[in-house]
């Protein structure tokens, strides 16, 4: 079921995974420069972009979050970008409104990782929590990476704002923050899946109910037109590019071999689909929107 906003800013699409409801929420769309794919051959990148029907410079990057209703609780997987990046982003509150919810209704926020397009929406511009009733759950490896006091001196300049925002967000939720171990069940029917590389503690969430499954896989993909065909193409935001590429190939293979449905933060909204093998590579088949 699709619930478009009258002004186009909020969008929500519902799916059932057994008895668990998963709702894709659009936060908007940003763009990315091809220069951020250092391993890409420019002519091949341009050809793949053309084949997908979008420009090569800059390339569109959708931003999605996912709402899960399970066991009487309401979970939000990632918080979107927040209001600081312009009117083309920051639409999670409007998308929540499409299903009759406000940020006050969120019980738990399950973070895939702490980059700004996922964690920027955790705080109001004032620095107060944007989800005043929610607990914040972050993988132990992810939280430890960002709050390491030595990280700012080791990290490049482009990471400094992300580090500051991550530290500020984790501090703002204070005692309502839970650090969980990789692979643990975080709620009935929801298990964390470690996906390291893009960040050290990047985490996906496997939803299982009634014999059905859905893997919400975080930043396995940034530009679908490129990285399904060339999973070895890393993005400049990866903390460990080699590990990110290895994780991407492993998850592609698992999803394809197990016919495991996936949901992605940077797949075209609503981001539900499947991975299929194509010779030595992979392709993405988006689910039809009801």
Short mmCIF file of C-alpha atoms in Angstrom, two decimals:
data_model
loop_
_atom_site.label_atom_id
_atom_site.label_comp_id
_atom_site.label_asym_id
_atom_site.label_seq_id
_atom_site.Cartn_x
_atom_site.Cartn_y
_atom_site.Cartn_z
CA UNK A 1 0.00 0.00 0.00
CA UNK A 2 1.37 3.42 -0.99
CA UNK A 3 0.48 6.61 0.87
CA UNK A 4 1.72 9.66 -1.08
CA UNK A 5 1.70 13.06 0.55
CA UNK A 6 -0.40 15.73 -1.16
CA UNK A 7 2.64 18.02 -1.37
CA UNK A 8 5.00 15.25 -2.44
CA UNK A 9 7.25 15.52 0.61
CA UNK A 10 6.07 12.48 2.56
CA UNK A 11 5.77 8.97 1.15
CA UNK A 12 5.12 5.63 2.82
CA UNK A 13 4.73 2.11 1.43
CA UNK A 14 3.62 -0.80 3.61
CA UNK A 15 4.65 -4.46 3.44
CA UNK A 16 3.88 -7.45 5.62
CA UNK A 17 6.58 -9.92 6.59
CA UNK A 18 4.48 -12.64 8.15
CA UNK A 19 2.71 -10.84 10.98
CA UNK A 20 5.25 -7.99 11.13
CA UNK A 21 4.49 -4.76 9.31
CA UNK A 22 7.38 -2.98 7.58
CA UNK A 23 6.78 0.49 6.16
CA UNK A 24 9.25 2.23 3.84
CA UNK A 25 9.46 5.96 4.58
CA UNK A 26 11.02 8.37 2.10
CA UNK A 27 13.37 11.00 3.48
CA UNK A 28 13.96 12.48 0.01
CA UNK A 29 16.79 12.31 -2.49
CA UNK A 30 20.37 13.56 -2.55
CA UNK A 31 23.05 13.36 -5.24
CA UNK A 32 26.56 11.98 -5.41
CA UNK A 33 29.54 12.85 -7.60
CA UNK A 34 31.14 10.12 -9.72
CA UNK A 35 34.45 11.26 -8.22
CA UNK A 36 33.39 9.47 -5.03
CA UNK A 37 33.77 6.13 -6.83
CA UNK A 38 37.58 6.00 -7.06
CA UNK A 39 37.68 2.48 -8.54
CA UNK A 40 35.26 3.23 -11.37
CA UNK A 41 36.35 3.56 -14.98
CA UNK A 42 34.70 6.84 -16.13
CA UNK A 43 33.34 5.55 -19.45
CA UNK A 44 31.86 2.43 -17.87
CA UNK A 45 30.35 4.49 -15.05
CA UNK A 46 28.74 6.84 -17.57
CA UNK A 47 27.39 3.91 -19.60
CA UNK A 48 25.87 2.26 -16.53
CA UNK A 49 24.25 5.54 -15.51
CA UNK A 50 22.80 6.04 -19.00
CA UNK A 51 21.43 2.50 -19.01
CA UNK A 52 19.65 3.27 -15.73
CA UNK A 53 18.16 6.44 -17.21
CA UNK A 54 19.83 9.00 -14.96
CA UNK A 55 22.76 11.41 -15.29
CA UNK A 56 26.29 10.38 -14.43
CA UNK A 57 27.24 13.67 -12.79
CA UNK A 58 25.74 14.05 -10.30
CA UNK A 59 23.92 10.77 -9.71
CA UNK A 60 20.69 10.52 -7.68
CA UNK A 61 20.79 8.74 -4.32
CA UNK A 62 17.42 8.08 -2.67
CA UNK A 63 17.31 8.18 1.14
CA UNK A 64 14.87 5.79 2.84
CA UNK A 65 14.17 4.72 6.38
CA UNK A 66 12.01 1.82 7.51
CA UNK A 67 9.35 1.57 10.19
CA UNK A 68 8.72 -1.82 11.82
CA UNK A 69 5.67 -2.67 13.89
CA UNK A 70 6.30 -5.85 15.85
CA UNK A 71 5.33 -7.27 19.24
CA UNK A 72 3.27 -4.20 20.09
CA UNK A 73 6.18 -1.79 19.56
CA UNK A 74 7.12 0.71 16.87
CA UNK A 75 10.71 0.66 15.63
CA UNK A 76 12.36 3.09 13.23
CA UNK A 77 15.41 1.86 11.32
CA UNK A 78 17.52 5.02 10.87
CA UNK A 79 16.35 8.58 11.30
CA UNK A 80 17.09 10.16 7.93
CA UNK A 81 19.00 13.37 7.30
CA UNK A 82 17.09 15.84 9.44
CA UNK A 83 16.27 19.42 8.39
CA UNK A 84 19.79 20.71 7.71
CA UNK A 85 20.28 19.65 4.07
CA UNK A 86 17.54 21.54 2.29
CA UNK A 87 13.96 20.96 1.24
CA UNK A 88 14.80 17.93 -0.92
CA UNK A 89 15.61 15.93 2.23
CA UNK A 90 14.44 15.61 5.83
CA UNK A 91 11.00 14.20 5.00
CA UNK A 92 10.84 11.40 7.59
CA UNK A 93 8.36 13.31 9.83
CA UNK A 94 6.10 13.98 6.82
CA UNK A 95 6.33 10.34 5.79
CA UNK A 96 5.48 9.21 9.32
CA UNK A 97 2.41 11.43 9.14
CA UNK A 98 1.22 9.44 6.12
CA UNK A 99 0.70 6.45 8.43
CA UNK A 100 -0.75 8.51 11.26
CA UNK A 101 2.38 8.74 13.39
CA UNK A 102 4.61 11.46 14.78
CA UNK A 103 8.19 11.22 16.11
CA UNK A 104 6.67 10.95 19.60
CA UNK A 105 5.20 7.55 18.64
CA UNK A 106 8.55 5.87 17.98
CA UNK A 107 9.55 3.48 20.77
CA UNK A 108 13.00 2.47 19.52
CA UNK A 109 15.38 3.71 16.81
CA UNK A 110 17.58 0.95 15.40
CA UNK A 111 20.63 2.57 13.79
CA UNK A 112 22.40 0.93 10.88
CA UNK A 113 25.32 3.36 11.25
CA UNK A 114 26.00 6.95 12.24
CA UNK A 115 26.59 8.75 8.93
CA UNK A 116 24.67 12.00 8.59
CA UNK A 117 22.12 10.80 6.05
CA UNK A 118 21.05 8.14 8.54
CA UNK A 119 21.66 9.82 11.91
CA UNK A 120 21.16 13.51 11.06
CA UNK A 121 17.47 13.22 11.87
CA UNK A 122 18.12 12.08 15.44
CA UNK A 123 18.35 15.66 16.72
CA UNK A 124 16.50 18.94 16.34
CA UNK A 125 18.68 21.92 15.34
CA UNK A 126 18.57 22.85 19.03
CA UNK A 127 20.42 19.62 19.87
CA UNK A 128 17.42 18.04 21.60
CA UNK A 129 16.33 14.52 20.62
CA UNK A 130 13.93 14.60 17.67
CA UNK A 131 12.30 11.40 18.95
CA UNK A 132 11.62 12.32 22.58
CA UNK A 133 10.16 8.97 23.68
CA UNK A 134 12.53 6.68 21.81
CA UNK A 135 15.38 4.49 22.92
CA UNK A 136 18.41 4.55 20.63
CA UNK A 137 20.05 1.23 19.74
CA UNK A 138 23.50 1.23 18.11
CA UNK A 139 25.92 -1.64 17.54
CA UNK A 140 28.78 -1.66 20.04
CA UNK A 141 31.42 -1.53 17.29
CA UNK A 142 29.70 1.43 15.65
CA UNK A 143 29.32 3.50 18.80
CA UNK A 144 32.87 2.75 19.94
CA UNK A 145 34.30 3.89 16.59
CA UNK A 146 32.63 7.31 16.63
CA UNK A 147 33.20 8.15 20.31
CA UNK A 148 36.89 7.16 20.24
CA UNK A 149 38.60 10.35 21.49
CA UNK A 150 41.50 9.76 19.12
CA UNK A 151 39.35 9.53 15.99
CA UNK A 152 39.24 13.27 15.13
CA UNK A 153 43.03 13.47 14.97
CA UNK A 154 43.22 10.44 12.65
CA UNK A 155 40.27 11.20 10.41
CA UNK A 156 40.31 13.42 7.30
CA UNK A 157 38.68 16.84 7.36
CA UNK A 158 35.60 15.60 5.47
CA UNK A 159 34.76 13.30 8.41
CA UNK A 160 34.99 15.89 11.18
CA UNK A 161 31.36 17.08 11.01
CA UNK A 162 30.11 13.48 10.91
CA UNK A 163 32.18 12.61 13.97
CA UNK A 164 30.89 15.63 15.87
CA UNK A 165 27.28 14.88 14.99
CA UNK A 166 27.61 11.21 15.94
CA UNK A 167 29.09 12.07 19.33
CA UNK A 168 26.44 14.71 19.93
CA UNK A 169 23.59 12.36 19.00
CA UNK A 170 24.81 9.51 21.18
CA UNK A 171 25.21 11.93 24.06
CA UNK A 172 21.78 13.49 23.61
CA UNK A 173 19.99 10.16 24.04
CA UNK A 174 22.15 9.45 27.08
CA UNK A 175 20.79 6.69 29.28
CA UNK A 176 18.24 5.82 26.61
CA UNK A 177 21.09 4.54 24.39
CA UNK A 178 21.72 0.79 24.20
CA UNK A 179 24.83 -0.69 22.59
CA UNK A 180 24.18 -4.18 21.29
CA UNK A 181 26.49 -6.97 20.20
CA UNK A 182 26.68 -7.97 16.55
CA UNK A 183 24.26 -10.68 15.48
CA UNK A 184 21.96 -10.49 18.48
CA UNK A 185 18.19 -10.38 18.36
CA UNK A 186 17.22 -6.79 19.13
CA UNK A 187 13.47 -7.48 19.33
CA UNK A 188 11.16 -10.43 18.72
CA UNK A 189 11.45 -11.19 15.00
CA UNK A 190 14.27 -8.68 14.40
CA UNK A 191 17.91 -9.82 14.41
CA UNK A 192 20.95 -7.65 13.79
CA UNK A 193 23.26 -8.58 10.91
CA UNK A 194 26.84 -7.23 10.99
CA UNK A 195 27.77 -5.54 7.68
CA UNK A 196 31.21 -4.02 8.35
CA UNK A 197 33.30 -1.99 5.96
CA UNK A 198 31.29 1.11 5.11
CA UNK A 199 31.66 1.80 8.81
CA UNK A 200 33.16 -0.62 11.35
CA UNK A 201 29.83 -1.39 12.98
CA UNK A 202 27.39 -0.99 10.11
CA UNK A 203 24.41 -3.22 10.84
CA UNK A 204 21.50 -4.61 8.89
CA UNK A 205 18.32 -6.01 10.40
CA UNK A 206 16.74 -9.32 9.40
CA UNK A 207 12.97 -9.36 9.95
CA UNK A 208 11.44 -12.86 10.25
CA UNK A 209 7.84 -13.89 10.87
CA UNK A 210 5.57 -16.70 9.73
CA UNK A 211 8.20 -18.24 7.50
CA UNK A 212 8.83 -14.94 5.66
CA UNK A 213 11.96 -12.79 5.79
CA UNK A 214 13.24 -9.34 4.82
CA UNK A 215 16.80 -8.03 5.15
CA UNK A 216 17.06 -4.28 5.70
CA UNK A 217 20.64 -3.89 4.56
CA UNK A 218 21.81 -0.32 5.19
CA UNK A 219 24.51 1.08 2.85
CA UNK A 220 25.37 -2.07 0.95
CA UNK A 221 24.43 0.05 -2.09
CA UNK A 222 24.80 3.78 -2.73
CA UNK A 223 24.10 3.86 -6.48
CA UNK A 224 22.22 0.80 -7.66
CA UNK A 225 23.05 1.39 -11.33
CA UNK A 226 26.74 0.96 -10.54
CA UNK A 227 27.32 -1.35 -7.61
CA UNK A 228 25.15 -4.33 -8.50
CA UNK A 229 27.04 -4.67 -11.75
CA UNK A 230 30.36 -3.74 -10.15
CA UNK A 231 30.27 -4.68 -6.45
CA UNK A 232 34.01 -3.99 -6.26
CA UNK A 233 33.37 -0.26 -6.78
CA UNK A 234 33.71 1.31 -3.36
CA UNK A 235 32.49 4.76 -2.36
CA UNK A 236 34.60 7.52 -0.84
CA UNK A 237 32.61 7.40 2.40
CA UNK A 238 33.72 3.82 3.15
CA UNK A 239 35.91 3.59 6.23
CA UNK A 240 37.40 0.33 4.90
CA UNK A 241 36.72 0.04 1.17
CA UNK A 242 38.13 -3.45 0.74
CA UNK A 243 35.99 -4.79 3.58
CA UNK A 244 32.93 -2.93 2.27
CA UNK A 245 33.35 -4.57 -1.16
CA UNK A 246 33.79 -7.99 0.44
CA UNK A 247 30.67 -7.50 2.56
CA UNK A 248 28.70 -6.33 -0.48
CA UNK A 249 29.62 -9.43 -2.51
CA UNK A 250 28.83 -11.71 0.43
CA UNK A 251 25.41 -10.17 1.02
CA UNK A 252 24.58 -10.11 -2.69
CA UNK A 253 25.42 -13.81 -2.89
CA UNK A 254 23.38 -14.64 0.18
CA UNK A 255 20.36 -12.65 -0.97
CA UNK A 256 20.48 -14.19 -4.45
CA UNK A 257 21.12 -17.77 -3.34
CA UNK A 258 18.50 -17.71 -0.58
CA UNK A 259 15.97 -15.67 -2.59
CA UNK A 260 16.03 -13.33 0.38
CA UNK A 261 14.01 -10.12 -0.09
CA UNK A 262 15.96 -6.95 0.70
CA UNK A 263 15.17 -3.37 1.62
CA UNK A 264 17.73 -0.63 1.07
CA UNK A 265 18.23 2.90 2.30
CA UNK A 266 19.62 4.00 -1.08
CA UNK A 267 17.50 1.92 -3.43
CA UNK A 268 14.79 3.70 -5.42
CA UNK A 269 11.82 4.25 -3.13
CA UNK A 270 10.29 2.22 -1.61
CA UNK A 271 13.48 0.17 -1.74
CA UNK A 272 11.99 -3.34 -1.63
CA UNK A 273 13.34 -5.92 -4.05
CA UNK A 274 15.54 -8.94 -4.73
CA UNK A 275 19.07 -9.64 -5.90
CA UNK A 276 19.67 -12.00 -8.81
CA UNK A 277 22.87 -13.40 -10.28
CA UNK A 278 23.85 -12.33 -13.80
CA UNK A 279 26.87 -14.32 -14.94
CA UNK A 280 29.71 -13.26 -12.67
CA UNK A 281 27.81 -10.26 -11.32
CA UNK A 282 24.45 -9.33 -9.87
CA UNK A 283 21.36 -7.32 -10.70
CA UNK A 284 18.48 -5.84 -8.73
CA UNK A 285 14.81 -6.51 -9.36
CA UNK A 286 12.57 -3.98 -7.61
CA UNK A 287 9.29 -5.26 -6.25
CA UNK A 288 6.14 -3.89 -7.82
CA UNK A 289 4.47 -1.20 -5.70
CA UNK A 290 0.88 -2.07 -4.86
#
